[in-house]
Amino acid sequence: MFIIYGKKFTNDYFYSKFGEAANLNIVSNDCYELPPAISTLSFISGNSNLQLNTETVIGWQFTIESKVKIASAYFHVISDFDKQGYKYEFKPNSISFSDSLNFTVDPTTTRTQTFKIYNVTLIDERGIRSDYIDNYDVHYINTKSTIPKYPPPISPFYKLSTFKNLCEFKINSPFLPETTLPTLGQISPLTQGSINNDLTITLTVNFVTQDDTGLSKKHIPQLYLEIFPNFGNIIIIQCETTNSIYLNENRVSSNTAECKAPMSIGLINFLTISVYGIVDTSLNVAGYTASEINTNSGVYSLPVIIKPIISSHTSLTVNNDKLTLFGKNFPMSNGNAILVYSNTNTEIPLSFNYVSNVMVIINIPKSDQQFIIFTNSSEGQESNKYQVTYLEKEDSSSSSSSSEPPIVKCLNNCGGPTRGVCIENIGCRCIAPYSGISCLSETIKIPKPQINETSPDSRNEIPVSGTDIKLNTIISVVAIKELDISGNQINIHYLNEWNFTTISDSNYTYVSNIAKNQQNVSTIKVNMEWHEQSSTITFANQNFTINPFSLKYYIILDEYPFTSKLHSLHLIIKSEFKSSQTKDICSSKEISLNDGSDYMTLNIGKYSFEGKFIKKGVINSEDRIVSISNTLVDNFDTNSININETEKDSSNQQTSYIAIHIPYYNTKAILDPSFSVLIDPNGSSKNSANSICSGSSKKLTAAQIVGIVVGGAVFLVIIVLIIMLKFSKSSRFLSLKIFIYKRFRSK
């Protein structure tokens, strides 16, 4: 059944209109859809009932098997007294994987209890998963409207007929537990910290927990703020326990909790604190509500937040020297602004031209560099650090400011008038089907790549005409990273699960969720389009030529909850190029700038796999164009990617990870890379930068051989002259001198 514009249409309707064409038949050569499975499971202790006498390692040994590579494996082990238990996560990247779930127990601190495997989740590289939750009622779950009824969950134990008996075991310990609950001691007043870049404020609370026999160091107590606004629902904030110091043989713990609260907390008239998850060695659990804390030991005060806040600014261009900041609590007297350029640590103090409680106007140096700005006062009131980015100039040639793009030289006369045209300071604009930074490379005809219906990965095998050589290419969209202003990773999400839609025979769409803090917060849409003919596209208000037999990606990122306006995103794209030729061959990789685009080139012999990354992106609206940078990533963590990373760069294989740098945006960001295979008359040789050559490819050239022969002959002559000088006065050398004299005299 289909729903079109709110109306429901069944298959009967379409059959009456189109006959047999309304039937959809899917044929697959590989119908294997089973997820990874646990093939063996055994107790480390050897049995399911263990008498604990000494400190012992306990747990399970297991083996996972799958027809395709296992991407991830997650296990959660709990006991009847310890619901937090132990969590394990593996990234096998193999079709068979063996390991153990193990932990150590001490008979002097561990009570008798039964451990069991509570949850198992296995996922393969196709995204197909198996799930097991103890006492999981499949029928009940499938009747809930919020959970899909199909496909039903498949247990990872489907190969083990008696797995229930293998999932739990009991330990019998001489430790005698006590039943007295641990207690909460003194709570310090709330202390006000700094303003965070996300316009929250950090509040710090110190609290003490205690128990007569000892506290469990494995279980960290959690403190919660409960904020009661004048209007609206209660706000509950879980604080992070950042430090715990155990004293008096673990009977007392001094803890520090940090809570990120909204800036409006000073205007809220009621705030309480609660603490839960205090656990002793007997696994007794205690918690204290706000009312219990206020009655017994709740001694804390509510801070009043009066620090300045910068929340927004006016648009800024390179020709403008006035900046207007909006916010609140700006210092009305004895205040100034501090500017710090992103590429330096030098602080530049600036005076206010105008200031009110909610607005500041200042003069800034003319530049095009990103900078951070904050306000400061003589009383030490410092605002949050706020990043300012210049608008992109529409006509870069109309200004002489420092924002001019880097000068690009035209190499090799752009291959001549039939191959390309040189544009001053821009580079070579190639004429299809030629490409590359000097237009000497030519696009070759390749077959349409295989279409992957589970992810926007393009794999292609290209036979080279007249030879037995085969070229293989792979393109993968693998991850999204959030970075702070210093380039440190704040969040990473590996793009493993996609929804596939066919638009036409040469156009396909993939959609995937982006997660942050284990919550789906945004989506990425990848449109993949195959071009058999040369074509012209318009992107970011410019025209670009797509070579024939090229694969173009059109990528849209929806609104993303940046932790700070100072942060940015990296979209990681993997490219791989491989040749079946293994002898007399070299490979190399490079990224270069030409005609306003970054060219990522993987070279093997005389063939190249080229990715063209336009250095502009569209954000927020169709007319908001920003500069985009693209860089080769050498140290990308590949352990969590569901693809084969065992092969490294070699003489016949090159792999690159390109990071597309996306600046902060509000609603959406649009990118437009493309890929093609080229033939390069120069090819990759051992003289190429960063080249890797096979052993036989390092044979001496004719010029090198001539040089060695000539050099050797000169060296031999020098040796002979030295010997002659040394023995010239010797009587034994007389006959040799007579011979040489007669020889040259006769000539």
XYZ file of C-alpha atoms in Angstrom:
747
model
C 0.000 0.000 0.000
C 1.207 3.527 -0.841
C 0.067 6.853 0.597
C 0.233 9.694 -1.921
C -0.919 13.169 -0.884
C -2.836 11.648 2.002
C -4.698 9.067 -0.131
C -4.147 5.318 0.225
C -3.559 3.194 -2.875
C -3.369 -0.602 -2.772
C -1.589 -2.879 -5.216
C -4.940 -3.620 -6.901
C -5.218 0.002 -7.988
C -1.760 0.062 -9.599
C -2.311 -3.367 -11.174
C -5.488 -2.106 -12.849
C -3.517 0.823 -14.287
C -0.218 -0.781 -15.280
C -0.766 -4.539 -15.333
C 2.302 -6.723 -14.672
C 4.494 -3.626 -14.501
C 2.981 -2.901 -11.084
C 4.651 -5.999 -9.624
C 8.080 -5.563 -8.093
C 10.378 -8.556 -8.395
C 13.736 -8.557 -6.635
C 16.382 -11.097 -7.592
C 19.586 -11.488 -5.608
C 22.528 -13.812 -6.104
C 23.168 -13.711 -2.362
C 20.113 -13.932 -0.126
C 22.095 -14.438 3.093
C 20.527 -12.077 5.638
C 21.414 -13.717 8.949
C 23.285 -11.563 11.470
C 26.466 -12.545 13.340
C 26.054 -15.379 15.845
C 27.818 -16.642 18.957
C 29.005 -20.121 18.008
C 30.722 -21.087 21.301
C 30.202 -19.927 24.883
C 31.871 -21.396 27.972
C 32.669 -20.486 31.580
C 36.206 -19.412 32.398
C 35.837 -21.189 35.736
C 34.755 -24.401 33.979
C 31.314 -24.715 35.632
C 28.256 -22.692 36.592
C 28.735 -22.980 40.368
C 32.019 -21.685 41.775
C 33.272 -21.801 45.364
C 35.242 -18.586 45.917
C 38.296 -19.030 48.153
C 40.897 -16.707 46.679
C 40.915 -13.730 44.335
C 39.668 -15.229 41.066
C 39.111 -14.210 37.457
C 35.619 -15.214 36.362
C 33.436 -14.750 33.296
C 32.924 -16.307 29.866
C 34.897 -17.183 26.774
C 33.096 -16.812 23.453
C 33.476 -17.033 19.687
C 31.481 -14.966 17.167
C 31.131 -16.058 13.558
C 29.580 -14.392 10.542
C 29.566 -14.731 6.775
C 30.584 -11.085 6.462
C 32.791 -9.022 8.714
C 31.637 -8.343 12.256
C 31.563 -4.589 12.859
C 30.852 -4.424 16.590
C 29.943 -6.609 19.543
C 28.418 -5.311 22.791
C 27.919 -7.284 26.024
C 26.405 -6.285 29.370
C 26.863 -8.551 32.407
C 24.918 -7.959 35.646
C 24.213 -9.832 38.862
C 21.183 -10.146 41.092
C 22.762 -7.534 43.414
C 24.700 -5.415 40.931
C 22.520 -4.027 38.144
C 25.287 -1.744 36.878
C 27.508 -4.728 36.242
C 30.189 -4.792 33.551
C 30.024 -3.552 29.967
C 32.222 -4.719 27.103
C 32.516 -3.430 23.543
C 34.610 -4.961 20.746
C 35.388 -3.894 17.153
C 36.425 -7.199 15.527
C 36.529 -6.236 11.808
C 36.751 -9.945 10.960
C 34.423 -12.819 10.091
C 35.495 -14.823 13.159
C 36.326 -13.376 16.566
C 37.184 -14.943 19.927
C 37.671 -13.167 23.257
C 36.470 -13.230 26.855
C 34.200 -11.324 29.234
C 36.218 -11.435 32.431
C 36.566 -9.615 35.732
C 38.219 -10.278 39.084
C 36.357 -10.949 42.346
C 37.797 -10.960 45.864
C 36.263 -13.240 48.553
C 36.993 -10.589 51.214
C 34.764 -7.964 49.538
C 32.400 -9.910 47.234
C 29.169 -11.464 48.401
C 27.491 -14.606 47.082
C 25.608 -13.717 43.912
C 24.575 -14.938 40.468
C 26.016 -13.290 37.362
C 24.319 -13.435 33.996
C 24.676 -12.059 30.489
C 21.908 -9.493 30.395
C 22.321 -7.971 26.935
C 24.187 -8.845 23.721
C 24.160 -6.882 20.454
C 26.145 -7.985 17.382
C 26.294 -5.923 14.162
C 27.966 -6.839 10.872
C 29.372 -4.507 8.216
C 26.030 -4.536 6.358
C 24.298 -3.129 9.441
C 22.385 -6.377 10.087
C 22.215 -7.035 13.831
C 21.245 -9.642 16.371
C 19.989 -8.705 19.842
C 19.498 -10.527 23.109
C 18.011 -9.084 26.296
C 17.398 -11.346 29.279
C 13.671 -12.098 29.707
C 12.996 -10.353 26.388
C 9.372 -10.952 25.400
C 9.388 -10.709 21.590
C 5.601 -10.937 21.291
C 5.084 -8.179 23.856
C 7.669 -5.905 22.268
C 6.233 -6.374 18.771
C 2.764 -5.368 19.936
C 4.044 -1.953 21.069
C 3.213 0.664 18.451
C 6.439 2.601 19.024
C 8.657 -0.316 17.980
C 8.698 -1.772 14.445
C 6.988 -5.152 14.186
C 9.259 -6.289 11.352
C 11.823 -7.650 11.230
C 11.583 -9.399 14.614
C 14.796 -9.444 16.655
C 17.095 -12.420 16.077
C 19.046 -13.724 19.056
C 22.857 -13.925 18.674
C 22.547 -17.347 20.375
C 20.520 -18.902 17.555
C 23.290 -21.452 16.940
C 23.267 -22.604 20.590
C 20.241 -24.712 21.556
C 20.905 -24.603 25.345
C 22.413 -21.161 25.697
C 20.226 -20.216 28.725
C 22.211 -22.581 30.926
C 25.437 -21.002 29.660
C 24.409 -17.398 30.269
C 24.560 -17.402 34.056
C 26.671 -18.827 36.874
C 26.803 -18.500 40.649
C 29.707 -17.699 42.938
C 29.617 -18.814 46.583
C 31.676 -16.483 48.757
C 32.659 -16.604 52.455
C 32.065 -12.839 52.642
C 29.225 -12.045 55.062
C 27.265 -9.011 53.836
C 25.690 -6.478 56.160
C 22.351 -4.798 55.585
C 23.034 -1.258 56.827
C 22.705 1.271 54.013
C 25.537 3.707 53.232
C 24.874 7.334 54.169
C 25.294 10.811 52.768
C 27.429 13.230 54.762
C 28.012 16.947 54.372
C 27.162 18.841 51.173
C 29.065 22.043 50.447
C 27.460 25.218 49.084
C 27.175 25.544 45.313
C 30.144 27.419 43.866
C 29.959 29.335 40.596
C 32.414 28.432 37.856
C 33.138 29.860 34.439
C 30.710 30.505 31.604
C 30.952 27.753 29.014
C 31.008 28.301 25.268
C 27.506 26.803 25.006
C 26.242 29.599 27.287
C 25.826 27.382 30.315
C 27.528 27.877 33.659
C 29.376 25.244 35.638
C 28.343 24.854 39.273
C 30.519 22.788 41.602
C 29.256 20.810 44.610
C 31.340 18.801 47.094
C 29.634 16.015 49.020
C 30.705 13.177 51.324
C 29.469 9.566 51.386
C 30.273 7.023 54.093
C 29.714 3.450 55.227
C 30.847 1.580 58.353
C 32.240 -1.433 56.445
C 33.368 0.191 53.199
C 32.157 1.863 50.009
C 32.232 0.272 46.555
C 34.803 2.129 44.423
C 33.254 0.613 41.285
C 29.957 2.468 41.756
C 30.184 6.260 41.517
C 27.391 8.213 43.246
C 25.419 10.664 41.099
C 24.243 14.123 42.143
C 21.251 15.828 40.518
C 20.124 19.459 40.415
C 16.375 19.991 40.422
C 15.469 23.451 39.169
C 11.971 24.813 39.655
C 11.316 27.737 37.267
C 8.657 30.304 37.976
C 6.820 28.928 34.957
C 7.200 25.597 33.201
C 8.193 22.061 34.094
C 10.875 21.081 36.558
C 14.397 20.882 35.086
C 16.537 17.961 36.262
C 20.270 18.100 35.536
C 22.502 15.079 36.073
C 25.884 16.258 37.292
C 29.187 14.579 36.558
C 31.154 13.246 39.516
C 34.619 14.321 38.412
C 36.652 13.283 41.451
C 36.266 10.812 44.326
C 38.848 10.445 47.105
C 38.505 7.418 49.394
C 39.687 7.648 53.005
C 39.697 5.542 56.162
C 39.986 2.173 54.361
C 37.312 3.191 51.851
C 34.781 3.954 54.586
C 34.584 7.628 53.582
C 34.537 9.179 50.105
C 34.934 12.870 49.315
C 33.320 13.601 45.941
C 33.241 16.589 43.593
C 30.360 17.020 41.145
C 30.184 19.525 38.282
C 26.777 20.598 36.991
C 26.120 22.512 33.773
C 23.178 24.788 34.460
C 21.380 27.340 32.239
C 22.490 30.946 32.506
C 19.054 31.909 33.827
C 19.668 30.008 37.055
C 20.146 33.256 38.972
C 16.552 34.229 38.176
C 15.110 30.904 39.357
C 13.623 31.048 42.822
C 13.921 27.417 43.894
C 16.682 24.819 43.447
C 17.246 21.510 45.236
C 19.836 18.729 45.250
C 19.410 14.939 45.352
C 22.018 12.162 45.432
C 21.555 8.563 44.283
C 23.699 5.503 43.658
C 25.699 5.333 46.903
C 26.801 1.682 47.092
C 28.777 -0.181 49.775
C 30.832 -3.376 49.466
C 27.787 -5.475 50.353
C 26.052 -3.913 47.332
C 23.514 -2.093 49.458
C 22.278 0.919 47.504
C 21.152 4.216 49.035
C 19.687 7.392 47.595
C 18.597 10.686 49.113
C 15.810 12.851 47.771
C 15.841 16.632 47.929
C 13.486 16.705 50.898
C 15.669 14.249 52.853
C 18.784 16.297 52.148
C 17.135 19.574 53.144
C 15.955 18.000 56.406
C 19.236 16.354 57.336
C 22.313 17.978 55.806
C 21.388 20.230 52.887
C 23.613 23.271 53.363
C 24.093 25.136 50.087
C 23.279 28.479 48.542
C 21.930 29.621 45.197
C 24.450 31.708 43.202
C 23.419 34.853 41.369
C 24.862 34.921 37.840
C 25.799 38.426 36.744
C 28.603 37.674 34.301
C 28.370 39.150 30.777
C 27.190 36.950 27.917
C 27.806 37.332 24.161
C 25.057 35.561 22.232
C 25.232 36.960 18.637
C 26.849 39.568 16.387
C 26.206 41.517 13.216
C 27.474 40.192 9.868
C 31.099 41.115 9.275
C 32.993 41.663 6.015
C 36.675 42.300 5.385
C 35.964 45.944 4.535
C 34.086 46.650 7.763
C 35.899 47.763 10.930
C 32.877 47.955 13.243
C 31.539 44.961 15.116
C 28.314 44.909 17.094
C 27.896 42.286 19.815
C 24.570 41.388 21.400
C 24.024 39.726 24.768
C 23.486 40.868 28.336
C 25.266 42.049 31.485
C 27.956 43.915 29.531
C 30.214 46.057 31.799
C 28.924 49.622 31.652
C 32.175 51.156 32.960
C 35.856 50.180 33.094
C 35.257 47.490 30.520
C 36.897 46.488 27.282
C 36.921 43.719 24.700
C 39.727 41.240 24.077
C 40.335 39.945 20.519
C 42.392 36.806 19.862
C 43.049 35.630 16.287
C 42.497 31.909 15.763
C 46.067 31.287 14.568
C 47.780 33.137 17.430
C 47.556 33.464 21.198
C 48.132 37.221 21.253
C 45.404 39.166 23.060
C 44.487 42.540 21.531
C 42.581 44.879 23.898
C 39.877 47.020 22.224
C 37.851 49.875 23.684
C 34.072 50.173 23.507
C 32.664 52.773 21.080
C 29.254 52.234 22.603
C 28.037 49.978 25.386
C 24.706 49.172 26.974
C 23.554 46.269 29.064
C 22.636 44.279 25.924
C 24.817 45.695 23.109
C 28.456 46.611 22.509
C 29.981 48.366 19.453
C 33.758 48.243 18.929
C 36.283 49.024 16.183
C 38.326 46.023 15.074
C 41.427 45.711 12.877
C 40.657 45.063 9.205
C 41.383 41.434 8.392
C 39.746 38.263 7.093
C 40.933 35.891 9.821
C 38.577 34.190 12.233
C 38.940 35.461 15.766
C 37.616 34.964 19.277
C 36.325 37.920 21.247
C 35.204 38.345 24.843
C 34.541 41.230 27.203
C 36.315 41.934 30.455
C 35.894 44.389 33.327
C 38.075 45.712 36.122
C 36.043 43.616 38.567
C 37.157 40.433 36.795
C 33.844 39.748 35.071
C 34.797 37.886 31.911
C 32.241 36.839 29.309
C 32.136 33.643 27.292
C 34.617 33.392 24.403
C 32.729 34.004 21.161
C 33.975 33.205 17.642
C 33.455 35.649 14.777
C 33.722 34.570 11.117
C 33.849 36.908 8.137
C 31.327 36.639 5.335
C 32.666 35.253 2.050
C 33.443 37.985 -0.498
C 31.380 37.611 -3.649
C 34.067 39.146 -5.885
C 37.516 38.288 -4.617
C 39.182 40.411 -7.313
C 37.505 43.620 -6.170
C 39.494 43.949 -2.974
C 43.146 43.999 -2.116
C 42.650 42.650 1.387
C 44.523 39.680 2.795
C 41.578 37.390 2.078
C 42.679 36.846 -1.515
C 42.846 33.138 -2.402
C 46.313 31.584 -2.737
C 48.025 32.136 -6.085
C 47.919 29.044 -8.284
C 50.341 28.654 -11.197
C 49.453 27.099 -14.532
C 51.721 24.091 -15.139
C 52.795 22.763 -18.562
C 50.810 25.500 -20.322
C 47.648 23.613 -19.252
C 48.413 20.921 -21.820
C 47.963 23.263 -24.774
C 44.925 25.104 -26.191
C 42.960 21.907 -26.870
C 43.258 20.653 -23.306
C 42.917 23.662 -21.034
C 42.945 27.415 -20.520
C 45.149 29.228 -18.001
C 43.309 31.630 -15.697
C 45.622 33.955 -13.806
C 45.936 33.168 -10.078
C 43.280 30.462 -10.442
C 45.033 27.712 -12.390
C 44.153 25.525 -15.363
C 40.531 25.264 -16.414
C 40.515 21.973 -18.287
C 38.420 21.097 -21.318
C 36.580 17.770 -21.008
C 37.602 14.973 -21.041
C 40.949 16.287 -19.712
C 41.553 16.887 -16.034
C 44.228 17.332 -13.359
C 46.228 20.364 -12.268
C 47.901 20.668 -15.702
C 45.123 19.124 -17.877
C 47.521 16.366 -19.003
C 45.364 13.582 -17.558
C 42.494 12.192 -19.577
C 39.320 10.633 -18.248
C 39.002 7.007 -19.345
C 35.829 5.121 -20.026
C 34.912 2.930 -17.081
C 31.851 0.787 -16.361
C 29.103 2.029 -14.121
C 30.077 1.235 -10.495
C 28.253 -1.339 -8.435
C 25.425 0.119 -6.383
C 25.390 -0.697 -2.685
C 21.886 -0.591 -1.264
C 23.058 -0.471 2.366
C 25.449 2.492 2.215
C 26.703 5.125 -0.262
C 29.832 3.108 -0.947
C 30.919 2.870 -4.572
C 33.036 -0.121 -5.625
C 34.207 -0.611 -9.185
C 36.472 -3.045 -11.023
C 37.919 -1.645 -14.245
C 39.617 -3.918 -16.800
C 42.384 -2.106 -18.699
C 41.915 -2.625 -22.431
C 44.614 -4.738 -24.127
C 46.122 -5.947 -20.827
C 45.290 -8.334 -18.017
C 45.474 -5.453 -15.494
C 42.413 -4.630 -13.417
C 41.916 -1.433 -11.435
C 39.693 -1.279 -8.364
C 38.196 1.853 -6.796
C 36.300 2.344 -3.550
C 34.571 5.478 -2.242
C 33.019 5.485 1.265
C 31.363 8.142 3.419
C 32.542 6.925 6.808
C 32.181 9.389 9.678
C 31.220 12.803 11.056
C 33.426 14.474 13.673
C 32.750 17.573 15.763
C 35.909 19.545 16.563
C 36.572 22.420 18.930
C 38.477 25.536 17.886
C 41.810 23.827 18.665
C 40.979 20.846 16.456
C 40.287 18.492 19.359
C 37.605 15.870 18.775
C 34.395 16.511 20.744
C 32.179 13.888 19.115
C 32.517 11.255 16.397
C 29.769 9.261 14.711
C 30.561 6.431 12.307
C 28.033 6.259 9.476
C 27.087 2.577 9.413
C 23.322 2.435 8.850
C 21.613 4.009 5.813
C 18.177 4.063 4.201
C 18.401 3.582 0.424
C 16.126 5.011 -2.293
C 16.423 4.640 -6.070
C 15.647 7.886 -7.903
C 16.577 6.659 -11.406
C 18.964 4.264 -13.130
C 21.844 6.626 -12.413
C 20.664 8.504 -9.325
C 20.432 7.121 -5.787
C 19.807 8.600 -2.359
C 20.999 7.458 1.069
C 19.905 8.876 4.430
C 21.515 8.181 7.805
C 21.146 9.491 11.349
C 23.964 11.290 13.157
C 24.255 10.523 16.865
C 25.707 12.556 19.713
C 25.852 11.301 23.282
C 24.051 8.143 22.048
C 21.096 10.194 20.796
C 20.145 10.802 17.142
C 20.527 14.551 16.699
C 20.742 15.134 12.938
C 20.640 13.439 9.546
C 22.938 13.274 6.539
C 21.589 12.800 3.026
C 23.885 11.595 0.244
C 22.724 11.770 -3.361
C 24.961 9.696 -5.669
C 24.754 10.372 -9.398
C 26.551 8.570 -12.249
C 27.536 10.697 -15.280
C 28.361 8.905 -18.541
C 28.520 12.148 -20.479
C 30.337 15.380 -19.775
C 27.953 17.822 -18.120
C 27.902 21.199 -16.434
C 26.442 21.729 -12.980
C 25.807 24.873 -10.993
C 26.846 24.848 -7.360
C 27.501 27.753 -4.983
C 26.572 30.179 -7.788
C 29.359 28.849 -10.032
C 29.440 26.527 -13.021
C 31.536 23.356 -12.817
C 32.271 20.716 -15.448
C 31.714 17.068 -14.592
C 33.925 14.730 -16.621
C 32.296 11.805 -18.430
C 32.270 8.479 -16.563
C 32.371 10.294 -13.224
C 30.548 9.729 -9.964
C 29.179 12.855 -8.286
C 28.093 13.113 -4.672
C 25.646 15.718 -3.405
C 25.728 15.816 0.410
C 23.283 17.614 2.715
C 23.717 17.848 6.502
C 20.671 18.871 8.505
C 20.803 21.072 11.599
C 23.450 19.824 14.026
C 23.546 20.711 17.760
C 27.072 22.117 18.002
C 28.374 22.252 21.550
C 29.643 25.748 20.781
C 29.584 28.260 17.945
C 33.370 27.917 17.964
C 33.114 24.317 16.817
C 33.048 22.818 13.328
C 32.486 19.458 11.622
C 34.694 17.117 9.636
C 33.007 14.846 7.095
C 35.395 11.935 6.465
C 35.386 10.355 2.998
C 37.552 7.345 2.185
C 38.996 6.745 -1.296
C 40.900 3.635 -2.295
C 42.655 2.800 -5.577
C 44.233 -0.572 -6.341
C 45.859 -2.235 -9.359
C 46.303 -5.953 -10.006
C 49.782 -5.176 -11.394
C 52.397 -5.850 -8.706
C 55.752 -5.582 -10.532
C 57.532 -2.550 -11.977
C 55.006 -0.131 -10.543
C 54.913 2.864 -8.208
C 52.082 4.600 -6.372
C 51.671 7.973 -4.687
C 49.022 10.362 -3.375
C 48.682 14.120 -3.322
C 46.195 16.908 -2.771
C 46.530 20.038 -4.885
C 44.616 23.230 -5.678
C 43.440 24.153 -9.179
C 40.567 26.140 -10.651
C 39.018 26.804 -7.250
C 38.870 23.137 -6.248
C 40.993 20.733 -4.225
C 42.116 17.700 -6.225
C 42.810 14.520 -4.275
C 44.782 12.208 -6.577
C 45.749 8.590 -5.953
C 48.337 7.524 -8.555
C 49.278 3.963 -9.515
C 51.546 3.683 -12.526
C 50.051 5.762 -15.328
C 46.533 5.624 -13.873
C 44.988 8.004 -11.355
C 41.874 8.042 -9.219
C 40.869 11.669 -8.821
C 38.506 13.250 -6.337
C 37.450 16.831 -6.994
C 36.360 18.773 -3.912
C 34.860 22.190 -4.574
C 36.233 24.662 -2.045
C 32.843 26.205 -1.434
C 29.788 25.044 0.446
C 26.245 26.307 0.879
C 24.974 26.724 4.430
C 21.660 27.781 5.975
C 20.182 29.090 2.692
C 20.842 28.795 -1.032
C 22.670 32.146 -1.159
C 24.867 31.683 1.933
C 28.177 30.545 0.440
C 31.244 29.855 2.584
C 34.774 28.651 1.958
C 35.386 24.943 2.570
C 38.797 23.396 3.186
C 39.702 19.798 2.424
C 42.663 17.994 3.962
C 44.254 14.560 3.833
C 43.890 12.867 7.233
C 46.853 10.665 8.116
C 45.955 9.672 11.675
C 42.252 8.862 11.308
C 41.125 6.106 13.715
C 40.035 3.292 11.412
C 39.396 0.734 14.161
C 35.702 1.590 14.323
C 34.993 1.633 10.579
C 33.123 -1.329 9.155
C 35.530 -1.806 6.256
C 38.758 -3.677 5.669
C 41.705 -1.719 7.021
C 44.272 -4.526 7.099
C 45.963 -3.507 3.842
C 48.240 -0.498 3.946
C 49.527 1.723 1.159
C 51.819 -0.185 -1.175
C 53.276 0.056 -4.669
C 49.948 -1.008 -6.191
C 47.478 0.393 -3.669
C 46.741 3.815 -2.182
C 44.127 4.782 0.402
C 43.251 8.278 1.552
C 40.899 9.820 4.075
C 39.726 13.293 3.093
C 38.297 15.544 5.810
C 35.855 18.133 4.450
C 35.937 20.961 6.988
C 32.445 22.392 7.571
C 32.218 25.603 9.640
C 29.490 26.244 12.194
C 26.020 26.503 10.647
C 22.421 26.722 11.862
C 20.060 24.796 9.589
C 21.895 22.882 6.846
C 25.164 22.484 4.965
C 25.528 21.327 1.332
C 28.693 19.860 -0.258
C 29.448 18.634 -3.778
C 32.499 16.346 -4.441
C 32.998 14.165 -7.566
C 35.288 11.265 -8.572
C 36.758 9.894 -11.830
C 39.519 7.601 -13.131
C 42.206 9.137 -15.360
C 45.143 8.085 -17.498
C 48.245 10.183 -16.833
C 51.056 10.221 -19.433
C 53.620 11.088 -16.751
C 52.414 8.436 -14.335
C 53.675 7.781 -10.835
C 57.368 6.976 -10.535
C 59.848 6.733 -7.747
C 60.618 10.415 -8.368
C 57.045 11.332 -7.447
C 56.490 12.839 -4.014
C 55.770 10.229 -1.309
C 55.958 7.414 -3.864
C 56.000 3.722 -2.955
C 57.587 1.398 -5.515
C 57.800 -2.364 -5.931
C 61.265 -3.909 -5.678
C 61.668 -4.445 -9.409
C 60.416 -0.951 -10.174
C 63.567 0.545 -8.780
C 65.780 -0.518 -11.728
C 68.320 2.016 -12.901
C 67.372 4.226 -15.786
C 69.607 4.542 -18.888
C 70.789 7.972 -17.758
C 71.677 6.597 -14.335
C 73.629 3.699 -15.882
C 75.613 6.091 -18.145
C 76.373 8.289 -15.150
C 77.672 5.352 -13.130
C 79.883 4.122 -16.019
C 81.363 7.562 -16.656
C 81.917 8.161 -12.964
C 83.627 4.784 -12.578
C 85.973 5.468 -15.507
C 86.997 8.840 -14.097
C 87.596 7.273 -10.712
C 89.821 4.584 -12.316
C 91.921 7.215 -14.135
C 92.441 9.106 -10.872
C 93.640 5.932 -9.138
C 96.142 5.209 -11.985
C 97.561 8.755 -11.788
C 98.033 8.476 -8.033
C 99.950 5.209 -8.472
C 102.135 6.724 -11.196
C 103.046 9.709 -9.049
C 103.895 7.520 -6.088
C 106.236 5.192 -7.973
C 107.590 7.612 -10.628
C 111.038 7.752 -8.989
C 111.304 4.016 -8.529
C 113.752 2.039 -10.723
C 111.104 -0.633 -11.054
C 108.869 1.910 -12.699
C 111.490 2.735 -15.411
C 110.310 0.016 -17.806
C 106.719 1.251 -17.514
C 107.783 4.846 -18.291
C 109.732 3.683 -21.356
C 106.662 1.739 -22.543
C 104.354 4.724 -22.144
C 106.896 7.059 -23.836
C 107.221 4.811 -26.880
C 103.447 4.315 -27.014
C 102.613 8.007 -27.152
C 105.659 8.861 -29.382
C 104.521 6.366 -31.981
C 101.226 8.221 -32.198
